[in-house]
mmCIF file of C-alpha atoms in Angstrom:
data_model
loop_
_atom_site.group_PDB
_atom_site.id
_atom_site.type_symbol
_atom_site.label_atom_id
_atom_site.label_comp_id
_atom_site.label_asym_id
_atom_site.label_seq_id
_atom_site.Cartn_x
_atom_site.Cartn_y
_atom_site.Cartn_z
ATOM 1 C CA UNK A 166 115.022 114.552 37.690
ATOM 2 C CA UNK A 167 112.996 111.463 37.057
ATOM 3 C CA UNK A 168 114.749 108.504 35.335
ATOM 4 C CA UNK A 169 113.237 107.424 32.046
ATOM 5 C CA UNK A 170 112.234 103.870 31.776
ATOM 6 C CA UNK A 171 113.246 102.124 28.541
ATOM 7 C CA UNK A 172 110.766 99.615 27.364
ATOM 8 C CA UNK A 173 113.092 96.948 25.962
ATOM 9 C CA UNK A 174 111.142 93.890 26.541
ATOM 10 C CA UNK A 175 109.128 92.004 23.962
ATOM 11 C CA UNK A 176 105.602 93.450 23.590
ATOM 12 C CA UNK A 177 104.042 90.117 24.824
ATOM 13 C CA UNK A 178 105.703 90.906 28.166
ATOM 14 C CA UNK A 179 103.967 94.276 28.413
ATOM 15 C CA UNK A 180 100.661 92.765 27.315
ATOM 16 C CA UNK A 181 100.951 90.296 30.192
ATOM 17 C CA UNK A 182 101.842 92.937 32.598
ATOM 18 C CA UNK A 183 98.827 95.074 31.622
ATOM 19 C CA UNK A 184 96.503 92.200 31.930
ATOM 20 C CA UNK A 185 97.744 90.639 35.124
ATOM 21 C CA UNK A 186 99.402 93.613 37.029
ATOM 22 C CA UNK A 187 97.501 96.668 35.758
ATOM 23 C CA UNK A 188 100.660 98.172 34.131
ATOM 24 C CA UNK A 189 100.458 100.788 31.307
ATOM 25 C CA UNK A 190 103.016 103.211 30.219
ATOM 26 C CA UNK A 191 101.081 106.044 31.862
ATOM 27 C CA UNK A 192 100.812 104.260 35.272
ATOM 28 C CA UNK A 193 104.388 103.240 35.083
ATOM 29 C CA UNK A 194 105.676 106.776 34.371
ATOM 30 C CA UNK A 195 103.492 108.168 37.002
ATOM 31 C CA UNK A 196 104.510 105.681 39.586
ATOM 32 C CA UNK A 197 108.146 106.167 38.794
ATOM 33 C CA UNK A 198 107.840 109.929 39.286
ATOM 34 C CA UNK A 199 105.970 109.668 42.529
ATOM 35 C CA UNK A 200 108.297 107.167 44.083
ATOM 36 C CA UNK A 201 111.501 109.136 43.049
ATOM 37 C CA UNK A 202 110.004 112.401 44.415
ATOM 38 C CA UNK A 203 109.171 110.642 47.668
ATOM 39 C CA UNK A 204 112.720 109.239 47.834
ATOM 40 C CA UNK A 205 114.232 112.721 47.216
ATOM 41 C CA UNK A 206 111.993 114.671 49.470
ATOM 42 C CA UNK A 207 111.008 112.310 52.274
ATOM 43 C CA UNK A 208 113.307 109.407 52.401
ATOM 44 C CA UNK A 209 116.750 110.712 51.270
ATOM 45 C CA UNK A 210 118.570 108.090 53.176
ATOM 46 C CA UNK A 211 116.926 105.257 51.227
ATOM 47 C CA UNK A 212 119.167 104.502 48.251
ATOM 48 C CA UNK A 213 117.919 102.068 45.591
ATOM 49 C CA UNK A 214 120.313 100.789 42.728
ATOM 50 C CA UNK A 215 120.820 103.532 40.114
ATOM 51 C CA UNK A 216 118.563 101.600 37.757
ATOM 52 C CA UNK A 217 114.869 102.693 37.226
ATOM 53 C CA UNK A 218 113.924 99.221 36.499
ATOM 54 C CA UNK A 219 114.149 98.548 40.336
ATOM 55 C CA UNK A 220 111.362 101.188 40.974
ATOM 56 C CA UNK A 221 109.372 99.397 38.363
ATOM 57 C CA UNK A 222 109.951 96.097 40.007
ATOM 58 C CA UNK A 223 108.526 97.245 43.292
ATOM 59 C CA UNK A 224 105.531 98.723 41.534
ATOM 60 C CA UNK A 225 104.938 95.422 39.578
ATOM 61 C CA UNK A 226 105.108 93.453 42.915
ATOM 62 C CA UNK A 227 102.297 95.649 44.423
ATOM 63 C CA UNK A 228 100.305 95.949 41.161
ATOM 64 C CA UNK A 229 101.107 99.543 40.891
ATOM 65 C CA UNK A 230 99.720 100.480 44.354
ATOM 66 C CA UNK A 231 102.277 103.242 44.891
ATOM 67 C CA UNK A 232 101.776 103.465 48.691
ATOM 68 C CA UNK A 233 102.321 99.671 49.033
ATOM 69 C CA UNK A 234 105.452 99.989 46.787
ATOM 70 C CA UNK A 235 106.726 102.675 49.147
ATOM 71 C CA UNK A 236 106.279 100.526 52.157
ATOM 72 C CA UNK A 237 107.929 97.609 50.524
ATOM 73 C CA UNK A 238 110.923 99.757 49.291
ATOM 74 C CA UNK A 239 111.385 100.964 53.020
ATOM 75 C CA UNK A 240 111.314 97.452 54.380
ATOM 76 C CA UNK A 241 113.679 96.045 51.529
ATOM 77 C CA UNK A 242 116.211 98.810 52.244
ATOM 78 C CA UNK A 243 115.872 98.492 55.973
ATOM 79 C CA UNK A 244 116.591 94.626 55.756
ATOM 80 C CA UNK A 245 119.620 95.194 53.490
ATOM 81 C CA UNK A 246 121.087 97.720 55.982
ATOM 82 C CA UNK A 247 120.380 95.773 59.095
ATOM 83 C CA UNK A 248 121.440 92.303 57.703
ATOM 84 C CA UNK A 249 125.067 93.060 56.948
ATOM 85 C CA UNK A 250 125.855 89.386 57.449
ATOM 86 C CA UNK A 251 123.913 88.773 54.063
ATOM 87 C CA UNK A 252 124.647 91.990 52.197
ATOM 88 C CA UNK A 253 128.148 93.001 52.907
ATOM 89 C CA UNK A 254 131.432 91.762 51.716
ATOM 90 C CA UNK A 255 129.864 89.905 48.858
ATOM 91 C CA UNK A 256 133.084 89.017 47.189
ATOM 92 C CA UNK A 257 132.617 85.791 45.127
ATOM 93 C CA UNK A 258 136.348 84.932 45.674
ATOM 94 C CA UNK A 259 136.049 84.818 49.530
ATOM 95 C CA UNK A 260 136.790 81.273 50.620
ATOM 96 C CA UNK A 261 133.474 80.898 52.496
ATOM 97 C CA UNK A 262 131.533 82.189 49.523
ATOM 98 C CA UNK A 263 133.598 80.184 46.964
ATOM 99 C CA UNK A 264 132.975 77.079 48.853
ATOM 100 C CA UNK A 265 129.082 77.411 48.730
ATOM 101 C CA UNK A 266 129.401 78.430 45.089
ATOM 102 C CA UNK A 267 131.214 75.188 44.403
ATOM 103 C CA UNK A 268 128.518 73.223 46.192
ATOM 104 C CA UNK A 269 125.655 74.772 44.233
ATOM 105 C CA UNK A 270 123.066 75.798 46.902
ATOM 106 C CA UNK A 271 120.954 78.074 44.813
ATOM 107 C CA UNK A 272 120.485 77.204 41.155
ATOM 108 C CA UNK A 273 118.308 79.052 38.817
ATOM 109 C CA UNK A 274 117.297 77.025 35.735
ATOM 110 C CA UNK A 275 118.273 78.437 32.478
ATOM 111 C CA UNK A 276 115.007 77.925 30.753
ATOM 112 C CA UNK A 277 111.707 79.319 31.875
ATOM 113 C CA UNK A 278 108.695 77.136 32.685
ATOM 114 C CA UNK A 279 105.723 77.123 30.329
ATOM 115 C CA UNK A 280 104.234 79.890 32.254
ATOM 116 C CA UNK A 281 107.317 82.032 31.646
ATOM 117 C CA UNK A 282 108.192 81.895 35.219
ATOM 118 C CA UNK A 283 111.819 81.641 36.553
ATOM 119 C CA UNK A 284 112.334 78.415 38.391
ATOM 120 C CA UNK A 285 115.087 78.291 41.068
ATOM 121 C CA UNK A 286 116.225 75.181 42.937
ATOM 122 C CA UNK A 287 117.359 75.791 46.569
ATOM 123 C CA UNK A 288 119.255 72.783 47.816
ATOM 124 C CA UNK A 289 118.616 73.330 51.608
ATOM 125 C CA UNK A 290 120.777 70.470 52.699
ATOM 126 C CA UNK A 291 123.742 70.516 50.210
ATOM 127 C CA UNK A 292 126.015 72.259 52.671
ATOM 128 C CA UNK A 293 127.653 70.917 55.784
ATOM 129 C CA UNK A 294 126.235 72.641 58.871
ATOM 130 C CA UNK A 295 129.421 71.934 60.761
ATOM 131 C CA UNK A 296 131.419 73.838 58.109
ATOM 132 C CA UNK A 297 129.182 76.484 56.676
ATOM 133 C CA UNK A 298 127.082 79.056 58.598
ATOM 134 C CA UNK A 299 123.509 79.497 57.720
ATOM 135 C CA UNK A 300 124.211 83.230 57.252
ATOM 136 C CA UNK A 301 126.808 82.591 54.501
ATOM 137 C CA UNK A 302 124.331 80.339 52.772
ATOM 138 C CA UNK A 303 121.732 83.007 52.790
ATOM 139 C CA UNK A 304 124.402 85.477 51.508
ATOM 140 C CA UNK A 305 125.229 83.318 48.522
ATOM 141 C CA UNK A 306 121.448 82.641 47.909
ATOM 142 C CA UNK A 307 120.820 86.396 47.793
ATOM 143 C CA UNK A 308 123.786 87.076 45.767
ATOM 144 C CA UNK A 309 122.591 84.778 42.963
ATOM 145 C CA UNK A 310 118.945 86.230 43.261
ATOM 146 C CA UNK A 311 120.187 89.760 43.077
ATOM 147 C CA UNK A 312 122.110 89.032 40.021
ATOM 148 C CA UNK A 313 119.334 87.133 38.387
ATOM 149 C CA UNK A 314 116.929 90.173 38.884
ATOM 150 C CA UNK A 315 119.731 92.534 37.475
ATOM 151 C CA UNK A 316 120.144 90.243 34.504
ATOM 152 C CA UNK A 317 116.456 89.433 33.731
ATOM 153 C CA UNK A 318 113.757 92.092 34.096
ATOM 154 C CA UNK A 319 110.882 89.509 32.853
ATOM 155 C CA UNK A 320 111.102 87.879 36.361
ATOM 156 C CA UNK A 321 109.427 90.969 37.795
ATOM 157 C CA UNK A 322 106.364 90.302 35.411
ATOM 158 C CA UNK A 323 105.926 86.554 35.289
ATOM 159 C CA UNK A 324 107.323 85.722 38.753
ATOM 160 C CA UNK A 325 109.549 83.088 40.320
ATOM 161 C CA UNK A 326 108.995 79.669 41.524
ATOM 162 C CA UNK A 327 111.291 78.241 44.234
ATOM 163 C CA UNK A 328 111.928 74.519 44.627
ATOM 164 C CA UNK A 329 113.396 73.540 47.998
ATOM 165 C CA UNK A 330 115.238 70.256 47.606
ATOM 166 C CA UNK A 331 115.477 68.921 51.027
ATOM 167 C CA UNK A 332 117.162 65.611 50.265
ATOM 168 C CA UNK A 333 119.560 64.619 53.018
ATOM 169 C CA UNK A 334 118.337 67.260 55.460
ATOM 170 C CA UNK A 335 119.545 66.551 58.990
ATOM 171 C CA UNK A 336 118.903 67.718 62.483
ATOM 172 C CA UNK A 337 122.078 69.862 62.180
ATOM 173 C CA UNK A 338 120.521 71.756 59.192
ATOM 174 C CA UNK A 339 117.333 72.317 61.396
ATOM 175 C CA UNK A 340 119.326 73.698 64.299
ATOM 176 C CA UNK A 341 120.804 76.332 62.000
ATOM 177 C CA UNK A 342 117.339 77.842 61.825
ATOM 178 C CA UNK A 343 116.195 79.238 65.054
ATOM 179 C CA UNK A 344 112.859 81.173 64.924
ATOM 180 C CA UNK A 345 114.577 84.673 64.891
ATOM 181 C CA UNK A 346 116.553 83.672 61.812
ATOM 182 C CA UNK A 347 113.420 82.135 60.184
ATOM 183 C CA UNK A 348 111.417 85.337 60.773
ATOM 184 C CA UNK A 349 114.246 87.511 59.197
ATOM 185 C CA UNK A 350 114.326 85.072 56.200
ATOM 186 C CA UNK A 351 110.541 85.327 55.571
ATOM 187 C CA UNK A 352 110.591 88.977 55.943
ATOM 188 C CA UNK A 353 113.283 89.192 53.306
ATOM 189 C CA UNK A 354 111.368 86.896 50.858
ATOM 190 C CA UNK A 355 108.245 88.920 51.211
ATOM 191 C CA UNK A 356 109.847 92.267 50.460
ATOM 192 C CA UNK A 357 112.055 91.364 47.669
ATOM 193 C CA UNK A 358 111.204 93.021 44.261
ATOM 194 C CA UNK A 359 110.149 89.738 42.527
ATOM 195 C CA UNK A 360 106.890 87.900 42.565
ATOM 196 C CA UNK A 361 107.104 84.485 44.344
ATOM 197 C CA UNK A 362 104.488 82.315 42.803
ATOM 198 C CA UNK A 363 105.166 78.984 44.367
ATOM 199 C CA UNK A 364 107.256 77.613 47.217
ATOM 200 C CA UNK A 365 107.479 73.967 46.637
ATOM 201 C CA UNK A 366 109.267 71.656 49.119
ATOM 202 C CA UNK A 367 110.402 68.375 47.663
ATOM 203 C CA UNK A 368 112.225 65.141 48.939
ATOM 204 C CA UNK A 369 111.005 66.387 52.394
ATOM 205 C CA UNK A 370 110.945 63.845 55.185
ATOM 206 C CA UNK A 371 107.779 63.695 57.303
ATOM 207 C CA UNK A 372 109.408 65.308 60.342
ATOM 208 C CA UNK A 373 110.309 68.410 58.259
ATOM 209 C CA UNK A 374 106.793 69.729 58.959
ATOM 210 C CA UNK A 375 108.022 70.882 62.238
ATOM 211 C CA UNK A 376 110.470 73.321 60.545
ATOM 212 C CA UNK A 377 107.963 74.238 57.805
ATOM 213 C CA UNK A 378 105.319 75.204 60.504
ATOM 214 C CA UNK A 379 107.859 77.642 61.991
ATOM 215 C CA UNK A 380 108.276 79.204 58.589
ATOM 216 C CA UNK A 381 104.479 79.339 58.027
ATOM 217 C CA UNK A 382 103.948 81.195 61.312
ATOM 218 C CA UNK A 383 105.772 84.209 59.956
ATOM 219 C CA UNK A 384 104.309 84.179 56.494
ATOM 220 C CA UNK A 385 101.491 86.342 55.327
ATOM 221 C CA UNK A 386 98.235 84.645 54.136
ATOM 222 C CA UNK A 387 99.103 84.923 50.495
ATOM 223 C CA UNK A 388 102.540 83.373 51.055
ATOM 224 C CA UNK A 389 101.213 80.379 53.121
ATOM 225 C CA UNK A 390 98.794 79.714 50.125
ATOM 226 C CA UNK A 391 101.778 79.328 47.802
ATOM 227 C CA UNK A 392 103.513 76.669 49.902
ATOM 228 C CA UNK A 393 103.376 73.136 48.509
ATOM 229 C CA UNK A 394 104.965 69.962 49.916
ATOM 230 C CA UNK A 395 105.699 67.105 47.437
ATOM 231 C CA UNK A 396 106.732 63.761 48.721
ATOM 232 C CA UNK A 397 107.485 62.332 45.286
ATOM 233 C CA UNK A 398 106.849 63.964 41.834
ATOM 234 C CA UNK A 399 107.144 67.723 41.829
ATOM 235 C CA UNK A 400 104.171 70.006 40.864
ATOM 236 C CA UNK A 401 106.482 72.149 38.818
ATOM 237 C CA UNK A 402 107.570 69.166 36.686
ATOM 238 C CA UNK A 403 104.386 69.573 34.777
ATOM 239 C CA UNK A 404 105.626 72.936 33.427
ATOM 240 C CA UNK A 405 109.371 72.409 32.862
ATOM 241 C CA UNK A 406 112.023 69.852 32.398
ATOM 242 C CA UNK A 407 113.849 69.514 35.661
ATOM 243 C CA UNK A 408 117.428 68.382 36.465
ATOM 244 C CA UNK A 409 118.110 64.686 36.592
ATOM 245 C CA UNK A 410 118.317 64.949 40.407
ATOM 246 C CA UNK A 411 114.704 65.767 40.470
ATOM 247 C CA UNK A 412 113.652 63.207 37.969
ATOM 248 C CA UNK A 413 113.944 65.231 34.707
ATOM 249 C CA UNK A 414 116.350 65.248 31.879
ATOM 250 C CA UNK A 415 117.361 68.888 32.029
ATOM 251 C CA UNK A 416 120.602 70.414 32.992
ATOM 252 C CA UNK A 417 122.302 68.605 36.017
ATOM 253 C CA UNK A 418 123.060 70.256 39.380
ATOM 254 C CA UNK A 419 126.609 70.130 38.507
ATOM 255 C CA UNK A 420 126.315 71.914 35.191
ATOM 256 C CA UNK A 421 124.082 74.641 36.735
ATOM 257 C CA UNK A 422 126.604 75.038 39.593
ATOM 258 C CA UNK A 423 129.437 75.619 37.206
ATOM 259 C CA UNK A 424 127.394 78.136 35.129
ATOM 260 C CA UNK A 425 126.301 80.222 38.206
ATOM 261 C CA UNK A 426 129.739 80.231 39.862
ATOM 262 C CA UNK A 427 131.074 81.672 36.552
ATOM 263 C CA UNK A 428 128.358 84.234 36.333
ATOM 264 C CA UNK A 429 128.734 85.401 39.819
ATOM 265 C CA UNK A 430 132.553 85.649 39.454
ATOM 266 C CA UNK A 431 132.231 87.558 36.305
ATOM 267 C CA UNK A 432 130.140 90.174 38.163
ATOM 268 C CA UNK A 433 132.463 90.697 41.021
ATOM 269 C CA UNK A 434 132.764 94.456 40.293
ATOM 270 C CA UNK A 435 128.949 94.681 40.202
ATOM 271 C CA UNK A 436 128.720 93.138 43.637
ATOM 272 C CA UNK A 437 131.384 95.436 44.956
ATOM 273 C CA UNK A 438 129.241 98.343 43.700
ATOM 274 C CA UNK A 439 126.061 96.944 45.302
ATOM 275 C CA UNK A 440 128.047 96.496 48.549
ATOM 276 C CA UNK A 441 128.657 100.249 48.602
ATOM 277 C CA UNK A 442 125.023 100.933 47.849
ATOM 278 C CA UNK A 443 123.882 98.873 50.818
ATOM 279 C CA UNK A 444 126.295 100.624 53.162
ATOM 280 C CA UNK A 445 124.609 103.964 52.317
ATOM 281 C CA UNK A 446 120.926 102.604 52.884
ATOM 282 C CA UNK A 447 119.217 103.100 56.021
#
């Protein structure tokens, strides 16, 4: 039986989705029905979260091209099944996870920018590469991103902006990212059910171009076009008040770190449930 989507967002969200994504109630319902029938009849081993919104998320990321949405769902679930180092044992009280939550490596801002986009700050060099594996860093990043998508449906409409703060990046950080891991990371970005609008790298030393070129080599043309490197002022600062660490007067990294640590820990049961779901996906 097809799940029923409940239109709970403000009407302005749906007006935007219709104008920019081609979403109407009729197209949404038809897309949900087709994808759920496909999952039931042709891909019974693919298990999405038991929340019809996730089907809608994939439809929105492909502007309601159902065949593209199917391919994206397949790749998304394949990645989650294969990358157990990122998507298994996502217990926020594990020492290796807790340490990274305390550092604050992935910090969504609590206010949207002027274009209603979700801004996320990714502190690429906040962790110590001698103490924390890059896989655990990615695990915590994706834990918070998954929670963000669960809590806020509007991200699937207006999209997300990622600011990569590269302050204090070292050779040790770079050595944690061999091309094989970069490839897996880019594949994950491009198949997540959100709409990345901009990837901005700030506080980037000149030599970081070597690393970024490896990332670009695995990106689609569309993703490459959304990469921006800022030596000083960030492009996003035109649209939102950033933390003091990035020259703004918004919430500090510390305050955001404490907030998201609390949010992740309060959803420990939800993460345990999604762990079970990932194990059933193939």
